[in-house]
CSV table of N, CA and C in Angstrom, one decimal:
chain,number,residue,atom,x,y,z
Y,75,MET,N,123.0,49.4,115.4
Y,75,MET,CA,123.5,49.0,116.6
Y,75,MET,C,123.6,50.1,117.6
Y,76,SER,N,123.1,50.0,118.8
Y,76,SER,CA,123.2,51.1,119.8
Y,76,SER,C,124.4,51.0,120.6
Y,77,LEU,N,124.9,52.1,121.0
Y,77,LEU,CA,126.1,52.1,121.8
Y,77,LEU,C,125.8,51.7,123.3
Y,78,PHE,N,124.6,51.8,123.7
Y,78,PHE,CA,124.2,51.7,125.1
Y,78,PHE,C,123.6,50.3,125.4
Y,79,ASP,N,123.5,49.4,124.5
Y,79,ASP,CA,122.9,48.1,124.7
Y,79,ASP,C,123.6,47.3,125.7
Y,80,ASP,N,125.0,47.2,125.6
Y,80,ASP,CA,125.8,46.3,126.4
Y,80,ASP,C,126.5,47.0,127.5
Y,81,ASP,N,126.2,48.3,127.7
Y,81,ASP,CA,127.0,49.1,128.7
Y,81,ASP,C,126.7,48.6,130.2
Y,82,HIS,N,125.4,48.3,130.4
Y,82,HIS,CA,125.0,47.9,131.8
Y,82,HIS,C,124.3,46.5,131.7
Y,83,PRO,N,124.7,45.6,132.6
Y,83,PRO,CA,124.0,44.3,132.6
Y,83,PRO,C,122.5,44.6,133.0
Y,84,LYS,N,121.6,43.7,132.5
Y,84,LYS,CA,120.2,43.9,132.9
Y,84,LYS,C,120.0,43.4,134.3
Y,85,LYS,N,119.3,44.2,135.0
Y,85,LYS,CA,119.0,44.0,136.4
Y,85,LYS,C,118.0,42.8,136.5
Y,86,GLN,N,118.3,41.8,137.3
Y,86,GLN,CA,117.4,40.7,137.5
Y,86,GLN,C,116.2,41.1,138.4
Y,87,PRO,N,115.0,40.6,138.1
Y,87,PRO,CA,113.9,41.0,139.0
Y,87,PRO,C,114.1,40.3,140.3
Y,88,ALA,N,113.4,40.9,141.3
Y,88,ALA,CA,113.5,40.3,142.7
Y,88,ALA,C,113.0,38.9,142.7
Y,89,HIS,N,112.0,38.6,141.9
Y,89,HIS,CA,111.4,37.3,141.8
Y,89,HIS,C,110.8,37.1,140.4
Y,90,GLU,N,111.0,36.0,139.8
Y,90,GLU,CA,110.4,35.7,138.5
Y,90,GLU,C,109.4,34.6,138.8
Y,91,ILE,N,108.1,34.8,138.4
Y,91,ILE,CA,107.1,33.8,138.6
Y,91,ILE,C,107.5,32.5,137.9
Y,92,GLY,N,107.4,31.4,138.6
Y,92,GLY,CA,107.7,30.1,138.0
Y,92,GLY,C,109.2,29.7,138.1
Y,93,CYS,N,110.0,30.5,138.6
Y,93,CYS,CA,111.4,30.2,138.7
Y,93,CYS,C,111.7,29.0,139.6
Y,94,ASP,N,112.9,28.4,139.5
Y,94,ASP,CA,113.3,27.3,140.3
Y,94,ASP,C,113.6,27.8,141.7
Y,95,LEU,N,113.0,27.3,142.7
Y,95,LEU,CA,113.2,27.7,144.1
Y,95,LEU,C,114.1,26.8,144.9
Y,96,SER,N,114.5,25.7,144.3
Y,96,SER,CA,115.2,24.7,145.1
Y,96,SER,C,116.6,25.1,145.6
Y,97,LEU,N,117.2,26.1,145.0
Y,97,LEU,CA,118.5,26.5,145.4
Y,97,LEU,C,118.5,27.7,146.4
Y,98,LEU,N,117.3,28.1,146.8
Y,98,LEU,CA,117.2,29.3,147.7
Y,98,LEU,C,117.1,28.8,149.1
Y,99,SER,N,117.7,29.6,150.0
Y,99,SER,CA,117.6,29.3,151.4
Y,99,SER,C,116.3,29.8,152.0
Y,100,ALA,N,116.0,29.4,153.2
Y,100,ALA,CA,114.8,29.8,153.8
Y,100,ALA,C,114.7,31.3,154.0
Y,101,ASP,N,115.8,32.0,154.3
Y,101,ASP,CA,115.9,33.4,154.4
Y,101,ASP,C,115.6,34.1,153.0
Y,102,GLU,N,116.2,33.5,151.9
Y,102,GLU,CA,115.9,34.1,150.6
Y,102,GLU,C,114.5,33.9,150.2
Y,103,LEU,N,113.9,32.8,150.6
Y,103,LEU,CA,112.4,32.6,150.3
Y,103,LEU,C,111.6,33.6,151.1
Y,104,SER,N,111.9,33.8,152.3
Y,104,SER,CA,111.2,34.8,153.1
Y,104,SER,C,111.3,36.2,152.5
Y,105,ALA,N,112.5,36.5,152.0
Y,105,ALA,CA,112.7,37.8,151.4
Y,105,ALA,C,111.8,38.0,150.2
Y,106,ARG,N,111.8,36.9,149.4
Y,106,ARG,CA,110.9,36.9,148.2
Y,106,ARG,C,109.5,37.0,148.5
Y,107,ILE,N,109.1,36.3,149.5
Y,107,ILE,CA,107.7,36.4,150.0
Y,107,ILE,C,107.3,37.9,150.4
Y,108,ASP,N,108.2,38.5,151.1
Y,108,ASP,CA,108.0,39.9,151.5
Y,108,ASP,C,107.9,40.8,150.3
Y,109,VAL,N,108.7,40.6,149.3
Y,109,VAL,CA,108.7,41.4,148.0
Y,109,VAL,C,107.3,41.2,147.4
Y,110,LEU,N,106.9,39.9,147.3
Y,110,LEU,CA,105.6,39.7,146.6
Y,110,LEU,C,104.4,40.2,147.4
Y,111,LYS,N,104.5,40.2,148.7
Y,111,LYS,CA,103.4,40.7,149.5
Y,111,LYS,C,103.3,42.2,149.3
Y,112,GLN,N,104.5,42.9,149.2
Y,112,GLN,CA,104.5,44.4,148.9
Y,112,GLN,C,103.9,44.6,147.5
Y,113,GLU,N,104.2,43.8,146.6
Y,113,GLU,CA,103.7,44.0,145.2
Y,113,GLU,C,102.2,43.7,145.2
Y,114,ILE,N,101.7,42.7,145.9
Y,114,ILE,CA,100.3,42.5,146.0
Y,114,ILE,C,99.6,43.7,146.6
Y,115,GLU,N,100.1,44.3,147.6
Y,115,GLU,CA,99.6,45.5,148.3
Y,115,GLU,C,99.5,46.6,147.3
Y,116,ARG,N,100.6,46.8,146.5
Y,116,ARG,CA,100.6,47.9,145.5
Y,116,ARG,C,99.6,47.7,144.4
Y,117,LEU,N,99.4,46.4,144.0
Y,117,LEU,CA,98.4,46.1,143.0
Y,117,LEU,C,97.0,46.3,143.5
Y,118,GLU,N,96.7,45.9,144.7
Y,118,GLU,CA,95.4,46.1,145.3
Y,118,GLU,C,95.1,47.6,145.5
Y,119,THR,N,96.1,48.4,145.9
Y,119,THR,CA,95.9,49.8,146.0
Y,119,THR,C,95.5,50.4,144.7
Y,120,GLU,N,96.2,50.1,143.6
Y,120,GLU,CA,96.0,50.6,142.3
Y,120,GLU,C,94.6,50.2,141.8
Y,121,ARG,N,94.2,48.9,142.1
Y,121,ARG,CA,92.9,48.4,141.7
Y,121,ARG,C,91.8,49.2,142.4
Y,122,ALA,N,92.0,49.5,143.7
Y,122,ALA,CA,91.0,50.3,144.4
Y,122,ALA,C,90.9,51.7,143.8
Y,123,ASN,N,92.1,52.3,143.5
Y,123,ASN,CA,92.1,53.6,142.9
Y,123,ASN,C,91.3,53.6,141.6
Y,124,LYS,N,91.5,52.6,140.8
Y,124,LYS,CA,90.9,52.6,139.5
Y,124,LYS,C,89.4,52.3,139.6
Y,125,SER,N,89.0,51.5,140.6
Y,125,SER,CA,87.6,51.3,140.8
Y,125,SER,C,86.9,52.5,141.3
Y,126,ALA,N,87.6,53.3,142.2
Y,126,ALA,CA,87.0,54.5,142.7
Y,126,ALA,C,86.8,55.5,141.5
Y,127,SER,N,87.8,55.6,140.6
Y,127,SER,CA,87.7,56.5,139.5
Y,127,SER,C,86.6,56.1,138.6
Y,128,LYS,N,86.4,54.8,138.4
Y,128,LYS,CA,85.4,54.3,137.5
Y,128,LYS,C,84.0,54.6,138.1
Y,129,SER,N,83.9,54.4,139.4
Y,129,SER,CA,82.6,54.7,140.1
Y,129,SER,C,82.3,56.2,140.0
Y,130,ALA,N,83.3,57.0,140.2
Y,130,ALA,CA,83.0,58.5,140.1
Y,130,ALA,C,82.6,58.9,138.7
Y,131,ALA,N,83.2,58.3,137.7
Y,131,ALA,CA,82.9,58.6,136.3
Y,131,ALA,C,81.5,58.2,136.0
Y,132,GLU,N,81.1,57.0,136.4
Y,132,GLU,CA,79.8,56.4,136.2
Y,132,GLU,C,78.8,57.3,136.9
Y,133,SER,N,79.0,57.7,138.1
Y,133,SER,CA,78.1,58.5,138.8
Y,133,SER,C,77.9,59.9,138.2
Y,134,PHE,N,79.0,60.5,137.6
Y,134,PHE,CA,78.9,61.7,137.0
Y,134,PHE,C,78.1,61.7,135.7
Y,135,PHE,N,78.2,60.6,134.9
Y,135,PHE,CA,77.5,60.5,133.7
Y,135,PHE,C,76.1,60.0,133.9
Y,136,ARG,N,75.7,59.5,135.0
Y,136,ARG,CA,74.3,59.1,135.3
Y,136,ARG,C,73.5,60.3,135.6
Y,137,SER,N,74.1,61.4,136.1
Y,137,SER,CA,73.4,62.6,136.5
Y,137,SER,C,72.7,63.3,135.4
């Protein structure tokens, strides 16, 4: 048993996919939409970086 398991409550994610939205206000929904848009942007940036790295590697090994 670890001494640190129960020291801090687990932080709830800003949004959990599939969670019940019925109790959220319009402002809370807007805030979650903003969080998700930022996450989509972060994912797209990472995907672009990985695609560029892959293309560079493929180009190097074709030479």
